[in-house]
PDB file of C-alpha atoms in Angstrom:
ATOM      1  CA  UNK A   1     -11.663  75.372 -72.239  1.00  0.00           C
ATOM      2  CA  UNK A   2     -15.443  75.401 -71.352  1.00  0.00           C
ATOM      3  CA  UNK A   3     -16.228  72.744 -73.593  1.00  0.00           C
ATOM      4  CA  UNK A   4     -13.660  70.402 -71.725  1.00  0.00           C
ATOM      5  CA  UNK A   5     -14.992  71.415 -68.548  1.00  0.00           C
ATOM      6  CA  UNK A   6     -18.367  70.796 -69.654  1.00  0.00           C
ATOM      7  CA  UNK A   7     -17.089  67.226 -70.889  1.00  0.00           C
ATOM      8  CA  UNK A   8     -15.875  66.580 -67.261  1.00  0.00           C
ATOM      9  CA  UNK A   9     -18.641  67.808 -65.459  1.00  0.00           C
ATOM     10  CA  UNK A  10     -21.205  65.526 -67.738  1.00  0.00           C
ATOM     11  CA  UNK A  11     -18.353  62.640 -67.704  1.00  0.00           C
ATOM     12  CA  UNK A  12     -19.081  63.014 -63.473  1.00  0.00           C
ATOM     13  CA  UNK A  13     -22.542  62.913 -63.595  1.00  0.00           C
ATOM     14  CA  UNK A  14     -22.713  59.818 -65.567  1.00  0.00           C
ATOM     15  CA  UNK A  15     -20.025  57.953 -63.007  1.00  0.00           C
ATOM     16  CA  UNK A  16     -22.130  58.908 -60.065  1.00  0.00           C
ATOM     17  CA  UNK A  17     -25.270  57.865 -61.671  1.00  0.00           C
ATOM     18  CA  UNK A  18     -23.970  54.538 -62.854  1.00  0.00           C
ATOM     19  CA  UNK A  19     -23.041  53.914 -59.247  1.00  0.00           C
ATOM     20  CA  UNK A  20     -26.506  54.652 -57.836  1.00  0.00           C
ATOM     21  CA  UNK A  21     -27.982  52.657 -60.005  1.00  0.00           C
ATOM     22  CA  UNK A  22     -27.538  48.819 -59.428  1.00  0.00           C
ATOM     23  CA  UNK A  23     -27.710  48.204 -63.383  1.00  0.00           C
ATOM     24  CA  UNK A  24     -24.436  49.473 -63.407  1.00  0.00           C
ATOM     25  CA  UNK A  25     -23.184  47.357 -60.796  1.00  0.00           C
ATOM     26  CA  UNK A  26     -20.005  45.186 -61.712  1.00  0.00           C
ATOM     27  CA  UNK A  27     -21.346  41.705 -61.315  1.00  0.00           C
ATOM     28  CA  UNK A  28     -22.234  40.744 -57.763  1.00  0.00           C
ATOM     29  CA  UNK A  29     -20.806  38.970 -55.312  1.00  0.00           C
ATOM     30  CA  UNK A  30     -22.281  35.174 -54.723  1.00  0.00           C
ATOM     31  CA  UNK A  31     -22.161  32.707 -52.145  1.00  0.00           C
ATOM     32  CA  UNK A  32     -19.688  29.999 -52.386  1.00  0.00           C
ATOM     33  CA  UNK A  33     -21.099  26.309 -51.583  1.00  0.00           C
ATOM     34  CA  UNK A  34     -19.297  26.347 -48.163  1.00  0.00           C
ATOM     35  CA  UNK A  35     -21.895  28.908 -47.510  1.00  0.00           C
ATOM     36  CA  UNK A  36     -18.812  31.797 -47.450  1.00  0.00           C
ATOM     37  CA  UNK A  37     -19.298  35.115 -49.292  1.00  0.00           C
ATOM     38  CA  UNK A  38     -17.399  35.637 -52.584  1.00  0.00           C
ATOM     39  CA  UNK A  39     -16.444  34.776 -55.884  1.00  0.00           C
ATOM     40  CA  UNK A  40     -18.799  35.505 -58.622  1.00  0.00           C
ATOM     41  CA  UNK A  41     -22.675  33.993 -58.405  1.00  0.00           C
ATOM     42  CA  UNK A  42     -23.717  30.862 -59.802  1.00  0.00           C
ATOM     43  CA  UNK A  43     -26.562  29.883 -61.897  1.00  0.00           C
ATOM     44  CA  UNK A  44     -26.931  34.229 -63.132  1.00  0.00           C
ATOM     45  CA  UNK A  45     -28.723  35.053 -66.011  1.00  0.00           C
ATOM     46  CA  UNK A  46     -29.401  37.822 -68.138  1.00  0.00           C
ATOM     47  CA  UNK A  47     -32.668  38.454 -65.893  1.00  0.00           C
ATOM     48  CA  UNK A  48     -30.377  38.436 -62.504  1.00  0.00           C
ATOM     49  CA  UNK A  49     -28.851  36.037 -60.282  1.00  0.00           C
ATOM     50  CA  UNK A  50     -30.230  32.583 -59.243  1.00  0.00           C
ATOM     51  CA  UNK A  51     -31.744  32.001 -56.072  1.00  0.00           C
ATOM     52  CA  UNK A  52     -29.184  31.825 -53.621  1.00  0.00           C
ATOM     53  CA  UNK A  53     -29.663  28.348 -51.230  1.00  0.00           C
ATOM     54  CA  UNK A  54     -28.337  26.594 -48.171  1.00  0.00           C
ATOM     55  CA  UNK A  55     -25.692  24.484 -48.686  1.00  0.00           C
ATOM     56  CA  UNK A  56     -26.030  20.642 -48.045  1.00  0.00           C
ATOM     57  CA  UNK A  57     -24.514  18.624 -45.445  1.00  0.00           C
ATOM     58  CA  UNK A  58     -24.196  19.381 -41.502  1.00  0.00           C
ATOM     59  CA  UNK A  59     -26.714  22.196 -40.467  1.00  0.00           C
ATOM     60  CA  UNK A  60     -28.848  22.282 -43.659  1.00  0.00           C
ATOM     61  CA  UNK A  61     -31.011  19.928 -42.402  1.00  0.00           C
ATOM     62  CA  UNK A  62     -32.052  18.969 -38.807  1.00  0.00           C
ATOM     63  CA  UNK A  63     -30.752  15.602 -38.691  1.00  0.00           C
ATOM     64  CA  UNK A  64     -31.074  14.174 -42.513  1.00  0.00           C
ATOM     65  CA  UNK A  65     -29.529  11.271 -43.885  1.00  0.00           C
ATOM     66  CA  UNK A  66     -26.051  10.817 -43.303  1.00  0.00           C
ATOM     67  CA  UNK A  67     -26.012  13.317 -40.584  1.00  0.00           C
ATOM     68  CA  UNK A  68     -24.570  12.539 -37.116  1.00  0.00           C
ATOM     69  CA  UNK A  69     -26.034  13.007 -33.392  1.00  0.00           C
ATOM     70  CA  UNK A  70     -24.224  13.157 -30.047  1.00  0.00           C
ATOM     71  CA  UNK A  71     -24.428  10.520 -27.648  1.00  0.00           C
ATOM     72  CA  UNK A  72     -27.969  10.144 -25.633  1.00  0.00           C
ATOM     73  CA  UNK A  73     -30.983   8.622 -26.625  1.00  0.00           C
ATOM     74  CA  UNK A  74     -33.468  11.218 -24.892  1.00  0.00           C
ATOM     75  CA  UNK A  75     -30.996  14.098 -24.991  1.00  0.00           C
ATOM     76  CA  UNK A  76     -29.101  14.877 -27.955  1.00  0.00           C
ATOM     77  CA  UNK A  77     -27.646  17.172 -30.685  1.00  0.00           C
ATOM     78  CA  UNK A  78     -26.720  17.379 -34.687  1.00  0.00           C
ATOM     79  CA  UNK A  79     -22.695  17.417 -34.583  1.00  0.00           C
ATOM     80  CA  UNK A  80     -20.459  16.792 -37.367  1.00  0.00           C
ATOM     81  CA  UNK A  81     -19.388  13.165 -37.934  1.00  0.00           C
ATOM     82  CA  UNK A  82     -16.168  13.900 -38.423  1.00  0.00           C
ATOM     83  CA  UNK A  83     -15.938  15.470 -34.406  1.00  0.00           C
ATOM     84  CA  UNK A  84     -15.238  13.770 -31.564  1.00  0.00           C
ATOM     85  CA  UNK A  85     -18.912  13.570 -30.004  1.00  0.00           C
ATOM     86  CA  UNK A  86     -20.450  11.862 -33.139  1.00  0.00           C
ATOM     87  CA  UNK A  87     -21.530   9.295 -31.662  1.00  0.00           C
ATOM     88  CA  UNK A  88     -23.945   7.553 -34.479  1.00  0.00           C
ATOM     89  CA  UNK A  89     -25.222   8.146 -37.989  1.00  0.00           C
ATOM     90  CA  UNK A  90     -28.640   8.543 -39.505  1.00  0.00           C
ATOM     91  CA  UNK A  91     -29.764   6.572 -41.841  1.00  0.00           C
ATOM     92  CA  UNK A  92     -33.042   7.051 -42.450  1.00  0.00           C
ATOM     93  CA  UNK A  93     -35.076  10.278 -41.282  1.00  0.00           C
ATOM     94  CA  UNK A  94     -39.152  10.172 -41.774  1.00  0.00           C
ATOM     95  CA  UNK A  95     -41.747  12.615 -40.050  1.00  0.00           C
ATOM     96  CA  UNK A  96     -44.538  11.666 -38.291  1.00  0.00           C
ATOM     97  CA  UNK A  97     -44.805   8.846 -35.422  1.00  0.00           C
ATOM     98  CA  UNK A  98     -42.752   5.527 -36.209  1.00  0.00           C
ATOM     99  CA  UNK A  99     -46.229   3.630 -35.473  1.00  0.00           C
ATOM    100  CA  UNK A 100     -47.615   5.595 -38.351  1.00  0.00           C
ATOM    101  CA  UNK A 101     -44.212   6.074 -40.539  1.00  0.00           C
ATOM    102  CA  UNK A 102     -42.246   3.776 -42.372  1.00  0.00           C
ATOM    103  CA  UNK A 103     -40.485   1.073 -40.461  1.00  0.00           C
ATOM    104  CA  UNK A 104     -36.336   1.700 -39.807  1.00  0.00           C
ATOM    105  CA  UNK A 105     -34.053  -0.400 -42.027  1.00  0.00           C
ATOM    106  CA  UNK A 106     -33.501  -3.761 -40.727  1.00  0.00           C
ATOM    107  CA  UNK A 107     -30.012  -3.137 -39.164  1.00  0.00           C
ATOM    108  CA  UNK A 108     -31.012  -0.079 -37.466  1.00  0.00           C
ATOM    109  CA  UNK A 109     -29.335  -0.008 -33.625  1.00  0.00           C
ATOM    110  CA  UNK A 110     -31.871   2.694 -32.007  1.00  0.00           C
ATOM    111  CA  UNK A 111     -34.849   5.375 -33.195  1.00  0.00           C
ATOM    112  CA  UNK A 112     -34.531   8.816 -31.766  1.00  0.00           C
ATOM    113  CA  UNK A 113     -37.676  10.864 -31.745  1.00  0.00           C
ATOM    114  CA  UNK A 114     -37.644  14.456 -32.818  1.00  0.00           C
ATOM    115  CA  UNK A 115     -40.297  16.337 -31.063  1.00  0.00           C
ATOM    116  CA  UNK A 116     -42.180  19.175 -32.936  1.00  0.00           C
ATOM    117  CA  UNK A 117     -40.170  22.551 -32.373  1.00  0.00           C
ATOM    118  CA  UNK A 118     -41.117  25.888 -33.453  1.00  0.00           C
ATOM    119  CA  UNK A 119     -37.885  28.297 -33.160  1.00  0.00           C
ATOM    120  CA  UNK A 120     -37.193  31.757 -34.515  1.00  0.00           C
ATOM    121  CA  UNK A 121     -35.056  30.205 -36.222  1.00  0.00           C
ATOM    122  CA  UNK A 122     -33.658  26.651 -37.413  1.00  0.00           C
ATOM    123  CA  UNK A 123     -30.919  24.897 -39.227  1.00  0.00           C
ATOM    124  CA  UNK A 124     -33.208  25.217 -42.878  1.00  0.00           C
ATOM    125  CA  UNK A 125     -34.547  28.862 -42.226  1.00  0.00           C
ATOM    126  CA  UNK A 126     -38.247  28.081 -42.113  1.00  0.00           C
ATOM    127  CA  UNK A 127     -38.347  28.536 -38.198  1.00  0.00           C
ATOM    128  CA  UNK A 128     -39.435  25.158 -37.461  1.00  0.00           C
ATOM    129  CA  UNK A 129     -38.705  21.286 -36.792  1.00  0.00           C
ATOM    130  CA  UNK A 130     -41.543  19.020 -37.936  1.00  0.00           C
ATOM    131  CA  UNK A 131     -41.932  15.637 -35.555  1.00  0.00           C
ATOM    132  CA  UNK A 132     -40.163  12.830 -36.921  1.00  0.00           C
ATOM    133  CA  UNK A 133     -37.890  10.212 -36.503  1.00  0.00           C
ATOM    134  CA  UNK A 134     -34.646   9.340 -37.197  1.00  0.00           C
ATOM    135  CA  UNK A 135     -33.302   5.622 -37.575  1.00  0.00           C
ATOM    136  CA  UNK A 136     -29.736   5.378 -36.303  1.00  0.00           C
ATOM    137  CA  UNK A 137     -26.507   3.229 -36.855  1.00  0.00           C
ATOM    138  CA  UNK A 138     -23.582   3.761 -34.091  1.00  0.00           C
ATOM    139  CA  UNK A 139     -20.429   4.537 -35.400  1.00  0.00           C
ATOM    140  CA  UNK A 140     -18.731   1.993 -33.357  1.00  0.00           C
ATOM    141  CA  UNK A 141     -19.590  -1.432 -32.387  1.00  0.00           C
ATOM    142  CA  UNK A 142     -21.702  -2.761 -30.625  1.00  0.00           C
ATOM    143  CA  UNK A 143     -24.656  -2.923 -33.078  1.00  0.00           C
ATOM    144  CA  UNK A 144     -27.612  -4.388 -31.234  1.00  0.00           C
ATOM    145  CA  UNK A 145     -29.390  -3.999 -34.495  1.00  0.00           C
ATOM    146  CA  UNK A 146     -27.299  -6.415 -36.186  1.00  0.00           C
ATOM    147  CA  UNK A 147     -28.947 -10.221 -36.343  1.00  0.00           C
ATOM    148  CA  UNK A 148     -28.270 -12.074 -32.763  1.00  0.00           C
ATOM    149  CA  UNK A 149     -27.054  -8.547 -31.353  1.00  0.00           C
ATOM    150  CA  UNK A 150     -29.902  -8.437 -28.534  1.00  0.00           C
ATOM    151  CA  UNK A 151     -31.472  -4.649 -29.367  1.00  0.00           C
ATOM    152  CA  UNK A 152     -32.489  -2.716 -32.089  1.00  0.00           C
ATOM    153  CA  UNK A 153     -35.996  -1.571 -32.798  1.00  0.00           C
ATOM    154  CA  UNK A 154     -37.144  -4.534 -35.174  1.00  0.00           C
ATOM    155  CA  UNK A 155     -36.740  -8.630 -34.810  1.00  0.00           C
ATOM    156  CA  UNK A 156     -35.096 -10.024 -37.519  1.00  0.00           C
ATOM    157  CA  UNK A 157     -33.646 -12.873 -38.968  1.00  0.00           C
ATOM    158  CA  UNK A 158     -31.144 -14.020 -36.785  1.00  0.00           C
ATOM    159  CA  UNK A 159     -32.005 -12.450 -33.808  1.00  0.00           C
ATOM    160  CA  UNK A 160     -32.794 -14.538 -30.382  1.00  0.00           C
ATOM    161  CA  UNK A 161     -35.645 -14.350 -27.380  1.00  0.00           C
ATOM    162  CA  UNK A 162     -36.889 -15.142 -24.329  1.00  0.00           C
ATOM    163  CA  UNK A 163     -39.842 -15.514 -22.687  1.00  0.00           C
ATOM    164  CA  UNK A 164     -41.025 -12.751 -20.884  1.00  0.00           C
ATOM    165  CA  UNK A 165     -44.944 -14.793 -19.703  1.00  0.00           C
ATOM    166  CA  UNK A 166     -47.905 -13.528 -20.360  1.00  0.00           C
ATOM    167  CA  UNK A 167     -46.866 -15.147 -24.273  1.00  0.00           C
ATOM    168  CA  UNK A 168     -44.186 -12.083 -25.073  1.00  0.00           C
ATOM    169  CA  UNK A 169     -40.885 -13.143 -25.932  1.00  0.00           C
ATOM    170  CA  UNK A 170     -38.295 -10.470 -26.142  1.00  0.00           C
ATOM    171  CA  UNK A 171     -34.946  -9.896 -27.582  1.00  0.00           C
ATOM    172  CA  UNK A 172     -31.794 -11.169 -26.041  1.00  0.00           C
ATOM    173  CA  UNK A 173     -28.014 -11.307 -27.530  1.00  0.00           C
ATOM    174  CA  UNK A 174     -27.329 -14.754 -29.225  1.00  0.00           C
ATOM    175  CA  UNK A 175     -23.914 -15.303 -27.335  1.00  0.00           C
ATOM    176  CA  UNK A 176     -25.553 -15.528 -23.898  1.00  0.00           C
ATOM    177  CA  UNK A 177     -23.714 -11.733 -23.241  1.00  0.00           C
ATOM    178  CA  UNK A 178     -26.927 -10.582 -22.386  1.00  0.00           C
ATOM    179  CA  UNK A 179     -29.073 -10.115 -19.341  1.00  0.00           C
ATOM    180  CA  UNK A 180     -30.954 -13.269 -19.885  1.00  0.00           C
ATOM    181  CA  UNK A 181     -30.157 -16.288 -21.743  1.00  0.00           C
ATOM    182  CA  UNK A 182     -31.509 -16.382 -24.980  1.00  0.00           C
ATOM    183  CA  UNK A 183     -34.245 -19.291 -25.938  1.00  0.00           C
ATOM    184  CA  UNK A 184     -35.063 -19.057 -29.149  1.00  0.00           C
ATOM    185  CA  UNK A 185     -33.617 -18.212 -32.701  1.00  0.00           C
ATOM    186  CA  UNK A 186     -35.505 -16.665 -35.594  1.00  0.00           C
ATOM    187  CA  UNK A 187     -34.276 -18.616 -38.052  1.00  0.00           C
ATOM    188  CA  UNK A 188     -36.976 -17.667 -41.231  1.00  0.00           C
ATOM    189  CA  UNK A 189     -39.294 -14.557 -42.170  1.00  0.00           C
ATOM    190  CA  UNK A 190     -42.153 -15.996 -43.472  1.00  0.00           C
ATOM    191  CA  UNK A 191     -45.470 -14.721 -44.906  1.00  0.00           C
ATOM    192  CA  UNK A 192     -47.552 -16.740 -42.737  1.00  0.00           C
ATOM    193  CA  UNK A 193     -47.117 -19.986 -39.909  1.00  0.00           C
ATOM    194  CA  UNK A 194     -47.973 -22.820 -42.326  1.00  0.00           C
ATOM    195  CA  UNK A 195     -44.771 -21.582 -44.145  1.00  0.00           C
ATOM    196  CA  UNK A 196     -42.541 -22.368 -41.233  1.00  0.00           C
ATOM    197  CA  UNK A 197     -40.360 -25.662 -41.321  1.00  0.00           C
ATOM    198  CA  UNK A 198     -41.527 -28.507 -38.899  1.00  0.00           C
ATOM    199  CA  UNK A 199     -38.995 -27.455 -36.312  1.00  0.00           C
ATOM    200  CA  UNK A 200     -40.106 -24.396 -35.950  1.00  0.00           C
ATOM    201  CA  UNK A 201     -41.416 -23.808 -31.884  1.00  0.00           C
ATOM    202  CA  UNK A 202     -42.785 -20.440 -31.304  1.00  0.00           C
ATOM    203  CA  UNK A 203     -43.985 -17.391 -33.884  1.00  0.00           C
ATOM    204  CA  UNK A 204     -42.657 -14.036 -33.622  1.00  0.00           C
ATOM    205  CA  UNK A 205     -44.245 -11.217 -34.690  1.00  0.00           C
ATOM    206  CA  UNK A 206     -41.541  -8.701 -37.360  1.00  0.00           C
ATOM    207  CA  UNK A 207     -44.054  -7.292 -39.637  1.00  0.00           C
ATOM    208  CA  UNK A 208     -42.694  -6.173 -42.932  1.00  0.00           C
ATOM    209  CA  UNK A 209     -43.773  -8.222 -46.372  1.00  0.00           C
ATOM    210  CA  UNK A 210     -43.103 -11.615 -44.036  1.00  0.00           C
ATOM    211  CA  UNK A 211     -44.328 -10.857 -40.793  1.00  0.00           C
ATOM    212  CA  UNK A 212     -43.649 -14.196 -39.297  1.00  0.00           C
ATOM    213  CA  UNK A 213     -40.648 -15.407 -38.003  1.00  0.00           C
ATOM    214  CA  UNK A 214     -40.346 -19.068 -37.525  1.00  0.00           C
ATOM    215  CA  UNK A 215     -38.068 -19.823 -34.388  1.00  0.00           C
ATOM    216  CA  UNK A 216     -36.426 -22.822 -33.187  1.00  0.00           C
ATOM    217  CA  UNK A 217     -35.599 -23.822 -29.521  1.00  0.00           C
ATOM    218  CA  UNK A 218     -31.925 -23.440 -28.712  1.00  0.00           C
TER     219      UNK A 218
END
Protein backbone atom coordinates (compact mmCIF):
# COMPACT_ATOMS: atom_id res chain seq x y z
CA UNK A 1 0.00 0.00 0.00
CA UNK A 2 2.89 2.50 0.70
CA UNK A 3 4.57 1.77 -2.36
CA UNK A 4 1.35 2.81 -4.39
CA UNK A 5 1.03 5.79 -2.41
CA UNK A 6 4.50 6.62 -2.92
CA UNK A 7 3.86 6.03 -6.81
CA UNK A 8 1.03 8.68 -6.59
CA UNK A 9 2.63 11.12 -4.61
CA UNK A 10 5.90 11.08 -7.12
CA UNK A 11 3.30 10.62 -10.19
CA UNK A 12 1.92 14.38 -8.61
CA UNK A 13 5.01 15.92 -8.34
CA UNK A 14 6.01 15.26 -11.82
CA UNK A 15 2.37 16.68 -13.22
CA UNK A 16 2.83 19.84 -11.27
CA UNK A 17 6.32 20.27 -12.34
CA UNK A 18 5.65 19.65 -15.99
CA UNK A 19 3.08 22.41 -15.72
CA UNK A 20 5.47 24.99 -14.24
CA UNK A 21 7.74 24.45 -16.56
CA UNK A 22 6.96 25.84 -20.13
CA UNK A 23 8.99 22.79 -21.76
CA UNK A 24 6.17 20.88 -20.93
CA UNK A 25 3.75 23.09 -22.39
CA UNK A 26 1.33 21.47 -25.08
CA UNK A 27 2.21 23.44 -28.15
CA UNK A 28 1.26 27.10 -28.01
CA UNK A 29 -1.23 29.00 -29.20
CA UNK A 30 -0.33 31.28 -32.51
CA UNK A 31 -1.75 34.10 -34.18
CA UNK A 32 -3.89 33.53 -37.12
CA UNK A 33 -3.15 35.93 -40.27
CA UNK A 34 -6.37 37.94 -39.52
CA UNK A 35 -4.32 38.95 -36.60
CA UNK A 36 -6.97 36.72 -34.17
CA UNK A 37 -5.55 34.44 -31.44
CA UNK A 38 -5.62 30.66 -32.04
CA UNK A 39 -4.91 27.70 -33.86
CA UNK A 40 -1.50 26.31 -33.64
CA UNK A 41 1.74 28.74 -34.58
CA UNK A 42 3.23 28.97 -37.84
CA UNK A 43 6.70 28.83 -39.01
CA UNK A 44 7.75 26.71 -35.15
CA UNK A 45 10.73 24.90 -34.93
CA UNK A 46 12.43 22.64 -32.78
CA UNK A 47 14.24 25.85 -31.20
CA UNK A 48 10.60 27.62 -30.56
CA UNK A 49 8.12 29.46 -32.43
CA UNK A 50 8.73 31.97 -35.30
CA UNK A 51 8.52 35.50 -34.83
CA UNK A 52 5.09 36.40 -34.63
CA UNK A 53 4.26 39.63 -37.25
CA UNK A 54 1.57 42.08 -38.25
CA UNK A 55 -0.57 41.03 -40.71
CA UNK A 56 -0.70 42.84 -44.17
CA UNK A 57 -3.34 44.89 -45.57
CA UNK A 58 -5.48 47.82 -43.82
CA UNK A 59 -3.68 49.04 -40.57
CA UNK A 60 -0.28 47.34 -41.10
CA UNK A 61 0.94 50.09 -42.77
CA UNK A 62 0.10 53.85 -42.60
CA UNK A 63 -1.20 54.32 -45.93
CA UNK A 64 0.87 51.70 -48.29
CA UNK A 65 0.09 50.68 -51.61
CA UNK A 66 -3.26 49.67 -52.29
CA UNK A 67 -4.52 51.19 -49.17
CA UNK A 68 -7.47 53.64 -49.14
CA UNK A 69 -7.96 57.30 -47.52
CA UNK A 70 -11.14 59.20 -46.68
CA UNK A 71 -12.20 62.07 -48.53
CA UNK A 72 -10.07 65.52 -47.95
CA UNK A 73 -7.00 66.54 -49.33
CA UNK A 74 -5.57 68.39 -46.09
CA UNK A 75 -7.60 66.31 -43.65
CA UNK A 76 -7.82 62.73 -43.92
CA UNK A 77 -7.71 59.10 -42.63
CA UNK A 78 -6.60 55.27 -43.61
CA UNK A 79 -10.18 53.46 -44.01
CA UNK A 80 -10.82 50.28 -45.61
CA UNK A 81 -11.60 50.36 -49.35
CA UNK A 82 -14.17 48.23 -49.15
CA UNK A 83 -16.25 51.02 -46.59
CA UNK A 84 -18.28 53.56 -47.53
CA UNK A 85 -15.81 56.64 -46.88
CA UNK A 86 -13.01 55.24 -49.18
CA UNK A 87 -12.85 57.72 -51.12
CA UNK A 88 -9.44 57.00 -53.27
CA UNK A 89 -6.61 54.50 -53.50
CA UNK A 90 -2.88 54.71 -53.14
CA UNK A 91 -0.83 53.86 -55.53
CA UNK A 92 2.35 54.74 -54.86
CA UNK A 93 3.67 55.73 -51.23
CA UNK A 94 7.48 57.25 -51.00
CA UNK A 95 9.00 59.19 -47.91
CA UNK A 96 10.58 62.24 -48.02
CA UNK A 97 9.35 65.58 -49.91
CA UNK A 98 7.82 64.93 -53.53
CA UNK A 99 10.46 67.72 -54.75
CA UNK A 100 13.12 65.39 -53.49
CA UNK A 101 11.20 61.84 -54.01
CA UNK A 102 10.28 60.06 -56.93
CA UNK A 103 7.74 61.62 -59.20
CA UNK A 104 3.81 60.04 -58.89
CA UNK A 105 2.80 57.74 -61.76
CA UNK A 106 1.59 59.54 -64.69
CA UNK A 107 -2.20 59.04 -64.06
CA UNK A 108 -2.04 60.03 -60.57
CA UNK A 109 -5.35 62.43 -59.66
CA UNK A 110 -3.82 64.18 -56.35
CA UNK A 111 -0.56 63.80 -53.76
CA UNK A 112 -1.41 63.84 -50.12
CA UNK A 113 1.40 64.73 -47.80
CA UNK A 114 2.00 62.78 -44.66
CA UNK A 115 3.54 64.94 -42.09
CA UNK A 116 6.18 63.42 -39.67
CA UNK A 117 4.25 61.97 -36.51
CA UNK A 118 5.70 60.54 -33.51
CA UNK A 119 2.80 58.58 -31.49
CA UNK A 120 2.95 56.11 -28.63
CA UNK A 121 1.85 54.14 -30.81
CA UNK A 122 1.08 53.53 -34.69
CA UNK A 123 -0.51 51.25 -37.17
CA UNK A 124 3.26 49.17 -37.59
CA UNK A 125 4.24 49.28 -33.78
CA UNK A 126 7.40 51.33 -34.07
CA UNK A 127 5.63 54.52 -32.57
CA UNK A 128 6.12 56.62 -35.48
CA UNK A 129 5.04 57.97 -39.08
CA UNK A 130 8.01 59.00 -41.23
CA UNK A 131 7.10 62.15 -43.78
CA UNK A 132 6.12 61.00 -47.04
CA UNK A 133 3.85 61.05 -49.69
CA UNK A 134 1.31 59.21 -51.08
CA UNK A 135 0.20 59.35 -54.89
CA UNK A 136 -3.55 58.82 -55.18
CA UNK A 137 -6.18 57.48 -57.75
CA UNK A 138 -10.06 58.26 -56.83
CA UNK A 139 -12.17 55.47 -56.80
CA UNK A 140 -14.72 57.13 -58.88
CA UNK A 141 -14.54 59.33 -61.79
CA UNK A 142 -13.57 62.18 -62.35
CA UNK A 143 -9.81 61.56 -62.83
CA UNK A 144 -8.14 64.90 -63.39
CA UNK A 145 -5.01 62.90 -63.70
CA UNK A 146 -6.11 61.21 -66.70
CA UNK A 147 -4.70 62.96 -70.20
CA UNK A 148 -7.07 66.17 -71.08
CA UNK A 149 -8.71 65.75 -67.47
CA UNK A 150 -7.56 69.40 -66.28
CA UNK A 151 -5.66 68.34 -62.70
CA UNK A 152 -3.41 65.98 -61.47
CA UNK A 153 0.04 66.69 -60.17
CA UNK A 154 2.10 66.10 -63.51
CA UNK A 155 1.44 67.41 -67.38
CA UNK A 156 1.26 64.79 -69.63
CA UNK A 157 0.59 63.73 -72.91
CA UNK A 158 -2.68 64.72 -73.70
CA UNK A 159 -3.31 67.15 -71.30
CA UNK A 160 -4.32 70.99 -72.28
CA UNK A 161 -3.26 74.77 -70.97
CA UNK A 162 -3.65 78.13 -70.76
CA UNK A 163 -1.86 80.99 -70.34
CA UNK A 164 -1.60 82.24 -67.07
CA UNK A 165 1.20 85.65 -68.26
CA UNK A 166 4.15 86.12 -66.89
CA UNK A 167 5.07 82.84 -69.61
CA UNK A 168 3.20 80.02 -67.21
CA UNK A 169 0.68 78.07 -68.83
CA UNK A 170 -1.41 75.91 -66.62
CA UNK A 171 -3.64 72.98 -66.84
CA UNK A 172 -7.18 73.16 -68.00
CA UNK A 173 -9.78 70.20 -68.97
CA UNK A 174 -9.68 69.46 -72.80
CA UNK A 175 -13.60 69.61 -73.20
CA UNK A 176 -13.81 73.31 -72.30
CA UNK A 177 -15.62 71.89 -68.71
CA UNK A 178 -13.18 73.77 -67.01
CA UNK A 179 -12.74 77.18 -65.50
CA UNK A 180 -10.93 78.52 -68.45
CA UNK A 181 -10.83 77.48 -71.92
CA UNK A 182 -8.10 75.43 -72.73
CA UNK A 183 -5.33 76.76 -75.46
CA UNK A 184 -3.06 74.39 -76.01
CA UNK A 185 -2.60 70.50 -76.32
CA UNK A 186 0.49 68.52 -75.41
CA UNK A 187 0.53 66.46 -78.08
CA UNK A 188 4.45 64.79 -77.72
CA UNK A 189 7.03 64.18 -74.74
CA UNK A 190 10.12 64.85 -76.14
CA UNK A 191 13.75 64.83 -74.93
CA UNK A 192 14.48 68.20 -76.04
CA UNK A 193 12.64 71.30 -78.43
CA UNK A 194 14.46 70.51 -81.69
CA UNK A 195 12.56 67.14 -81.37
CA UNK A 196 9.19 68.76 -81.59
CA UNK A 197 7.21 68.62 -85.01
CA UNK A 198 6.99 72.02 -86.94
CA UNK A 199 3.56 72.69 -85.53
CA UNK A 200 4.45 72.62 -82.38
CA UNK A 201 3.67 76.46 -80.57
CA UNK A 202 4.70 76.60 -77.04
CA UNK A 203 7.08 74.12 -74.68
CA UNK A 204 5.90 72.74 -71.55
CA UNK A 205 7.89 71.77 -68.96
CA UNK A 206 6.87 67.55 -67.59
CA UNK A 207 10.21 66.41 -66.57
CA UNK A 208 10.64 62.69 -66.54
CA UNK A 209 13.17 60.92 -69.30
CA UNK A 210 11.36 63.55 -71.99
CA UNK A 211 10.90 66.61 -70.26
CA UNK A 212 9.48 68.51 -73.12
CA UNK A 213 6.19 68.54 -74.27
CA UNK A 214 5.58 69.87 -77.68
CA UNK A 215 2.06 71.64 -77.81
CA UNK A 216 -0.05 72.75 -80.55
CA UNK A 217 -2.56 75.72 -80.61
CA UNK A 218 -6.16 74.57 -80.44
Amino acid sequence: MRTTSSAGVVWGLLVLVCVLLTGCQSPSAGVAEDGRLGGPASGTSAAGSAPVTRPSGYGAVFLAVDECSSFGTTSFTEVPCAGERAAARVVARHDGTVRDGPRCPATTDFVLHISEQRPASDEDGDGAVPQGYACMRNLQPPHPGDPGGGGGPRTIVGDCVYSSGDGQVRETACDGKGEQEPEYEVTEAVAGRPDCPVSTALYVRLGGDRPVGCARPL
